[in-house]
Coordinates of C-alpha atoms in Angstrom, one line a residue:
M11 CA 11.1 -18.1 -12.4
A12 CA 9.8 -19.5 -9.1
V13 CA 6.2 -19.4 -8.0
I14 CA 5.1 -20.2 -4.4
V15 CA 2.5 -22.9 -4.5
G16 CA 0.0 -23.4 -1.7
A17 CA 1.2 -20.4 0.2
K18 CA -0.7 -19.5 3.4
A19 CA -1.5 -16.4 5.2
P20 CA 1.2 -15.5 7.8
A21 CA 0.7 -17.4 11.1
P22 CA -0.6 -15.2 13.9
V23 CA 1.6 -14.3 16.8
P24 CA 0.1 -14.6 20.3
D25 CA -0.4 -10.8 20.7
D26 CA -2.5 -10.4 17.5
Q27 CA -5.7 -11.6 19.0
E28 CA -5.3 -9.4 22.1
T29 CA -4.4 -6.4 19.9
A30 CA -7.5 -7.0 17.8
R31 CA -9.7 -7.3 20.9
S32 CA -8.2 -4.1 22.4
V33 CA -8.8 -2.1 19.1
V34 CA -12.5 -3.1 19.1
E35 CA -12.9 -2.1 22.7
L36 CA -11.2 1.3 22.1
L37 CA -13.4 1.9 19.1
E38 CA -16.6 1.4 21.0
R39 CA -15.5 3.3 24.1
K40 CA -13.3 6.1 22.7
H41 CA -14.2 6.8 19.1
M42 CA -16.1 10.0 18.5
A43 CA -18.8 8.1 16.5
H44 CA -19.5 5.8 19.5
P45 CA -20.0 2.8 17.2
V46 CA -21.5 -0.6 18.3
I47 CA -19.8 -3.6 16.5
D48 CA -22.9 -5.5 15.3
D49 CA -23.7 -7.7 12.3
Q50 CA -24.1 -4.7 10.0
I51 CA -20.7 -3.4 10.9
A52 CA -19.2 -6.9 10.4
M53 CA -20.5 -7.0 6.8
K54 CA -19.1 -3.5 6.1
W55 CA -15.7 -4.7 7.6
Y56 CA -15.7 -7.6 5.3
D57 CA -16.5 -5.4 2.2
N58 CA -13.7 -3.1 3.2
F59 CA -11.2 -5.9 3.7
I60 CA -12.0 -7.4 0.3
K61 CA -11.6 -4.0 -1.3
E62 CA -8.3 -3.3 0.4
L63 CA -6.9 -6.6 -1.0
D64 CA -8.4 -6.4 -4.5
P65 CA -9.5 -2.8 -5.2
Q66 CA -9.8 -3.2 -9.0
K67 CA -11.5 -6.6 -8.8
Y68 CA -8.8 -8.4 -10.8
Y69 CA -8.2 -11.4 -8.5
F70 CA -11.2 -12.7 -6.5
L71 CA -13.9 -14.6 -8.3
K72 CA -17.5 -13.8 -7.6
G73 CA -18.0 -17.1 -5.9
D74 CA -15.1 -16.4 -3.5
V75 CA -16.7 -13.1 -2.4
E76 CA -20.1 -14.7 -1.9
E77 CA -18.7 -17.7 0.0
F78 CA -17.0 -15.5 2.5
R79 CA -19.8 -13.0 2.7
K80 CA -22.0 -15.8 4.1
Q81 CA -19.5 -16.4 6.9
A82 CA -19.2 -12.6 7.6
K83 CA -22.9 -12.3 8.4
N84 CA -22.2 -13.5 12.0
L85 CA -18.7 -12.1 12.3
N86 CA -19.4 -9.5 15.0
G87 CA -18.8 -12.0 17.8
Q88 CA -15.5 -13.1 16.3
I89 CA -14.4 -9.4 15.9
R90 CA -15.1 -8.7 19.6
E91 CA -13.0 -11.8 20.6
G92 CA -10.2 -10.7 18.3
N93 CA -10.6 -13.8 16.2
L94 CA -8.8 -13.3 12.9
E95 CA -9.6 -16.7 11.4
L96 CA -11.9 -15.3 8.6
A97 CA -9.3 -12.6 7.7
R98 CA -6.7 -15.3 7.2
K99 CA -9.0 -17.5 5.2
V100 CA -9.8 -14.6 2.9
F101 CA -6.1 -13.8 2.5
D102 CA -5.3 -17.5 1.8
R103 CA -7.8 -17.4 -1.1
F104 CA -6.4 -14.1 -2.3
L105 CA -2.9 -15.5 -2.5
K106 CA -4.2 -18.5 -4.4
R107 CA -6.0 -16.2 -6.9
H108 CA -3.0 -13.9 -7.1
D109 CA -0.8 -16.8 -8.1
E110 CA -3.3 -17.9 -10.8
R111 CA -3.6 -14.4 -12.3
F112 CA 0.2 -14.0 -12.2
Q113 CA 0.6 -17.2 -14.3
T114 CA -2.1 -16.0 -16.6
A115 CA -0.4 -12.6 -17.1
L116 CA 3.0 -14.3 -17.9
E117 CA 1.3 -16.5 -20.5
F118 CA -0.3 -13.5 -22.2
L119 CA 3.1 -11.7 -22.2
K120 CA 4.5 -14.5 -24.3
K121 CA 1.9 -13.8 -27.0
K122 CA 2.0 -10.7 -29.2
P123 CA -1.3 -8.8 -28.9
D124 CA -3.1 -7.5 -31.9
F125 CA -3.2 -3.7 -31.5
T126 CA -5.3 -3.3 -34.7
I127 CA -8.4 -4.6 -32.8
D128 CA -10.5 -1.9 -31.2
E129 CA -11.2 -3.0 -27.6
S130 CA -12.0 -1.4 -24.3
I131 CA -11.4 -2.1 -20.7
T132 CA -13.4 -0.8 -17.7
D133 CA -11.2 1.0 -15.2
D134 CA -13.9 1.9 -12.7
P135 CA -14.4 -1.0 -10.2
E136 CA -17.7 0.5 -9.0
T137 CA -19.3 -0.2 -12.3
T138 CA -18.2 -3.8 -12.7
D139 CA -18.6 -7.0 -10.7
Y140 CA -16.1 -9.7 -9.8
A141 CA -15.4 -12.2 -12.6
K142 CA -17.8 -15.1 -12.5
D143 CA -15.2 -17.7 -13.4
K144 CA -11.6 -18.2 -14.4
A145 CA -12.3 -17.7 -18.1
E146 CA -13.8 -14.2 -17.4
A147 CA -10.9 -13.4 -15.1
D148 CA -8.4 -14.5 -17.8
E149 CA -10.1 -12.3 -20.4
R150 CA -9.8 -9.3 -18.1
W151 CA -6.1 -10.0 -17.7
R152 CA -5.6 -10.4 -21.4
K153 CA -6.9 -6.8 -21.8
R154 CA -4.9 -5.6 -18.8
V155 CA -1.7 -7.0 -20.2
K156 CA -2.5 -5.6 -23.7
L157 CA -3.1 -2.1 -22.1
D158 CA 0.1 -2.3 -20.1
L159 CA 2.1 -3.2 -23.2
L160 CA 0.4 -0.4 -25.2
Q161 CA 1.3 2.1 -22.6
K162 CA 4.9 1.0 -22.8
K163 CA 4.8 1.3 -26.6
V164 CA 3.4 4.8 -26.3
D165 CA 6.3 5.7 -24.0
G166 CA 8.7 4.5 -26.7
V167 CA 9.8 1.3 -25.0
K168 CA 10.7 -1.5 -27.4
D169 CA 8.6 -4.7 -27.4
E170 CA 11.2 -7.0 -25.8
E171 CA 12.1 -4.5 -23.1
A172 CA 8.4 -3.9 -22.4
V173 CA 7.8 -7.6 -21.9
H174 CA 10.7 -7.8 -19.5
K175 CA 9.7 -4.7 -17.5
L176 CA 6.1 -6.0 -17.1
T177 CA 7.3 -9.5 -16.1
V178 CA 9.5 -7.9 -13.4
S179 CA 6.6 -5.7 -12.3
Y180 CA 4.0 -8.5 -12.1
R181 CA 6.5 -10.8 -10.3
D182 CA 7.4 -8.1 -7.7
R183 CA 3.7 -7.5 -7.0
N184 CA 3.1 -11.2 -6.5
R185 CA 6.2 -11.5 -4.2
F186 CA 5.0 -8.5 -2.2
F187 CA 1.9 -10.3 -1.0
H188 CA 3.7 -13.5 -0.3
Q189 CA 6.0 -11.6 2.0
F190 CA 3.2 -10.3 4.1
D191 CA 3.9 -10.9 7.8
S192 CA 1.4 -11.2 10.6
S193 CA 1.6 -7.6 11.7
E194 CA 0.9 -6.4 8.1
L195 CA -2.1 -8.6 7.7
L196 CA -3.4 -7.4 11.1
E197 CA -2.9 -3.8 10.0
V198 CA -5.0 -4.3 6.8
D199 CA -7.6 -6.2 8.8
L200 CA -8.1 -3.7 11.6
S201 CA -7.9 -0.6 9.3
S202 CA -10.7 -2.1 7.3
L203 CA -12.7 -2.0 10.4
T204 CA -11.7 1.5 11.6
K205 CA -12.4 3.1 8.2
I206 CA -16.0 2.2 8.5
F207 CA -16.5 5.0 11.0
D208 CA -14.3 7.6 9.3
P209 CA -11.6 7.6 6.6
H210 CA -9.0 9.1 9.0
S211 CA -9.1 6.3 11.6
A212 CA -6.6 3.5 11.0
Y213 CA -4.7 0.9 12.9
M214 CA -0.9 1.2 12.5
S215 CA 1.6 -1.6 13.3
A216 CA 4.5 -0.8 15.5
K217 CA 7.0 -0.8 12.6
N218 CA 4.8 1.6 10.5
W219 CA 4.2 3.8 13.5
E220 CA 8.0 4.1 14.0
D221 CA 8.5 5.0 10.3
M222 CA 5.6 7.5 10.4
L223 CA 6.9 9.1 13.7
N224 CA 10.4 9.6 12.2
Q225 CA 9.7 10.5 8.6
Q226 CA 6.3 12.3 8.7
L227 CA 6.4 13.9 12.1
H228 CA 10.0 14.3 13.0
L229 CA 11.1 14.7 9.3
S230 CA 14.3 12.9 10.0
L231 CA 15.8 9.4 10.1
E232 CA 19.2 7.8 10.8
G233 CA 20.9 5.9 8.0
I234 CA 23.0 6.3 4.9
G235 CA 20.7 8.6 2.8
A236 CA 19.6 6.4 -0.1
S237 CA 16.1 5.7 -1.3
L238 CA 15.5 2.1 -2.4
Q239 CA 12.9 0.2 -4.4
S240 CA 12.3 -3.5 -4.9
E241 CA 12.9 -4.6 -8.5
D242 CA 12.9 -8.3 -9.5
G243 CA 13.8 -9.4 -6.0
Y244 CA 16.6 -6.9 -5.6
A245 CA 16.9 -3.7 -3.5
V246 CA 17.8 -1.1 -6.1
V247 CA 19.0 2.4 -5.3
V248 CA 16.7 5.0 -6.7
E249 CA 18.0 8.2 -5.3
I250 CA 20.9 9.5 -3.1
V251 CA 20.0 12.2 -0.6
P252 CA 22.2 15.3 -1.2
G253 CA 24.6 15.9 1.6
A254 CA 23.9 12.5 3.4
A255 CA 26.4 9.7 4.1
A256 CA 26.1 7.9 0.7
D257 CA 26.4 11.2 -1.1
K258 CA 29.6 12.3 0.8
D259 CA 31.1 8.9 0.2
G260 CA 30.4 9.0 -3.5
R261 CA 30.5 5.3 -4.4
L262 CA 26.9 4.3 -4.2
Q263 CA 24.9 5.4 -7.2
P264 CA 21.3 5.2 -8.5
G265 CA 20.8 1.8 -10.3
D266 CA 23.2 -0.1 -8.0
K267 CA 21.8 -3.2 -6.3
I268 CA 22.3 -3.7 -2.6
L269 CA 22.7 -7.5 -2.3
G270 CA 23.2 -7.6 1.5
V271 CA 25.2 -6.4 4.5
R272 CA 28.4 -7.9 6.0
K273 CA 28.6 -8.0 9.8
D274 CA 31.8 -7.4 11.7
N275 CA 32.3 -11.1 12.3
G276 CA 32.2 -11.7 8.5
E277 CA 28.7 -13.1 8.4
E278 CA 26.6 -11.9 5.5
I279 CA 22.9 -11.2 5.5
D280 CA 21.4 -11.8 2.0
F281 CA 18.8 -9.3 0.8
V282 CA 17.9 -11.0 -2.5
E283 CA 14.1 -11.8 -2.5
K284 CA 13.8 -10.1 0.9
K285 CA 11.0 -7.7 1.7
L286 CA 12.1 -4.1 1.1
S287 CA 11.0 -2.9 4.6
D288 CA 13.2 -5.5 6.2
V289 CA 16.1 -4.5 3.9
V290 CA 15.7 -0.9 5.0
R291 CA 15.7 -1.8 8.7
H292 CA 19.0 -3.7 8.3
I293 CA 20.6 -0.7 6.6
R294 CA 19.3 2.0 9.0
G295 CA 20.8 2.4 12.4
D296 CA 22.0 4.8 15.1
R297 CA 24.1 7.7 13.8
G298 CA 27.8 7.2 14.1
T299 CA 27.6 3.4 13.6
K300 CA 28.9 1.7 10.5
V301 CA 27.3 -0.5 7.9
K302 CA 29.1 -2.6 5.3
L303 CA 27.0 -2.9 2.2
I304 CA 27.4 -5.6 -0.4
V305 CA 26.8 -3.8 -3.6
Q306 CA 26.5 -4.8 -7.3
P307 CA 27.2 -1.6 -9.3
E308 CA 24.8 -1.0 -12.2
G309 CA 25.7 -2.7 -15.4
T310 CA 28.2 -5.1 -13.7
K311 CA 28.3 -8.5 -12.1
E312 CA 30.9 -7.4 -9.5
K313 CA 30.3 -7.5 -5.8
K314 CA 31.9 -4.6 -3.8
I315 CA 31.9 -3.8 -0.1
Y316 CA 31.1 -0.2 0.8
E317 CA 31.5 0.7 4.4
L318 CA 29.5 3.8 5.4
T319 CA 28.9 5.6 8.6
R320 CA 25.3 6.3 9.4
E321 CA 24.1 9.9 9.9
R322 CA 21.0 11.7 11.0
I323 CA 19.2 12.8 7.8
E324 CA 17.0 15.8 7.8
L325 CA 14.1 15.5 5.3
K326 CA 14.3 19.2 4.5
E327 CA 12.2 19.0 1.3
Q328 CA 9.2 18.1 3.5
H329 CA 9.5 21.2 5.7
A330 CA 7.2 24.2 5.2
K331 CA 8.3 26.4 2.3
G332 CA 7.5 30.1 1.5
K333 CA 7.7 32.3 -1.6
V334 CA 6.6 35.8 -2.5
I335 CA 4.5 36.2 -5.7
P336 CA 4.1 39.7 -7.2
I337 CA 0.6 40.4 -8.7
K338 CA -1.5 43.4 -9.6
D339 CA -4.9 44.1 -8.2
G340 CA -8.0 45.1 -10.2
A341 CA -6.8 48.7 -10.4
G342 CA -3.3 47.8 -11.6
K343 CA -1.6 48.3 -8.2
D344 CA 1.4 46.2 -7.5
L345 CA 0.9 43.7 -4.6
K346 CA 3.0 41.0 -2.9
V347 CA 1.4 37.7 -1.9
G348 CA 3.3 35.5 0.5
V349 CA 2.5 31.8 0.0
I350 CA 3.3 29.2 2.7
S351 CA 3.2 25.6 1.5
L352 CA 2.7 23.3 4.5
P353 CA 2.7 19.6 3.6
A354 CA 2.0 18.3 7.1
F355 CA 1.7 19.3 10.7
Y356 CA 5.0 17.9 11.8
G357 CA 7.0 18.3 15.0
D358 CA 9.3 16.5 17.5
T359 CA 7.2 16.7 20.7
M360 CA 9.9 15.4 23.1
A361 CA 12.5 17.7 21.7
L362 CA 10.2 20.7 22.0
L363 CA 9.4 19.8 25.6
R364 CA 13.2 19.6 26.3
G365 CA 13.4 23.2 25.0
D366 CA 15.7 22.1 22.1
Q367 CA 16.2 25.2 20.0
N368 CA 16.7 23.0 16.9
A369 CA 13.6 20.9 17.4
V370 CA 11.6 20.3 14.2
S371 CA 8.2 22.1 14.3
A372 CA 5.8 23.2 11.7
T373 CA 4.8 26.1 14.0
S374 CA 8.4 27.5 14.2
D375 CA 9.0 27.1 10.5
C376 CA 5.8 29.0 9.7
R377 CA 6.7 31.7 12.2
R378 CA 10.1 32.1 10.6
L379 CA 8.5 32.4 7.1
L380 CA 6.0 35.0 8.4
D381 CA 8.8 37.0 9.8
E382 CA 10.5 36.9 6.4
F383 CA 7.3 38.0 4.7
K384 CA 7.0 41.0 7.1
E385 CA 10.5 42.1 6.1
E386 CA 9.4 41.9 2.5
K387 CA 6.2 43.8 3.4
V388 CA 3.8 41.4 1.8
D389 CA 0.2 42.5 1.5
C390 CA -1.4 39.2 2.3
V391 CA -0.5 35.6 3.1
I392 CA -2.0 32.3 1.6
V393 CA -1.4 29.0 3.5
D394 CA -1.5 26.2 1.0
L395 CA -2.7 23.0 2.7
R396 CA -3.3 21.0 -0.4
G397 CA -2.0 17.4 0.1
N398 CA -1.6 18.0 3.9
G399 CA -2.9 14.8 5.5
G400 CA -2.6 16.1 9.1
G401 CA -0.1 15.3 11.7
L402 CA 0.4 16.4 15.3
L403 CA -2.7 17.9 16.9
E404 CA -0.5 20.4 18.9
E405 CA 1.0 21.8 15.6

């Protein structure tokens, strides 16, 4: 097991300060709330930033929060200048505390908890304060580890396997924050500011904007058609998309580890301990291009090379769906209710402007469903928008 000691927040890139300054200017000039970034706003920003990093109050000590709160009182000038110094200081301290709590959790996992003792743990952060010292923080983690082990036990997981699974989970969480890059820290920082004015305003990094544009609005991406998750430093296949490149090839299976990719010149890019978002970007690519995956099949120590041709993958399960439900009214008369489930207001704006008949569009999908409902002579239509977080304004 390796632990990063004395890790620091990611170093800023030259554009970060300019980006931060521009976001503040846009908020004051263009946001519908017409906010003024003053000392009061600065304090709310600080509170939001702390909450984004440590929502359950498991890591920061009360002294940490109070120390930085004093500095945040005069933060409005720094925010206007795009100065991110305090954000990086807070994140440095968060990494330090995360390492400490990670070590504490591992120590508690080595000890067998007494499940005969009746104990409780508070799961509402609004009703509790930050731990006053390390001893109190350790006690919270003792109970947290005990609860996590108990949940595994309830699920029928054997003790040894439960300890292993939680060790992997805690380590992955610790690694996640140590792999934060400058753009990710900037995104958390600026979104903590925008959310003061309304919960739907957020700053999105270029990488996340690209992902959101393709997956949430265009409902498509170009790659091999495999969902991955990070587990103990490895990129592990969770699901194969039916009909996509990996599914057609048939070799890659859920549970397999993708250890890296091999370039045409024989050079290998190692994925072990790499951030999952970076792994995904190496595997994705333009349709028609090839990628050579270095794979360790589940349950083996072998390394195999699978060459796959990337394809355009339509995320069909995220499109609008319709169904007809037969019911009876109060008088016992048979009725048909058409239900459209619309998970997002998606659409490919550029394709629609080009007049592409196959362009993805929530509007066209709903129009098709309504036409089908007419043919079935439904009596009424319900549009289910539960879980719909928005999307393209035109849609």
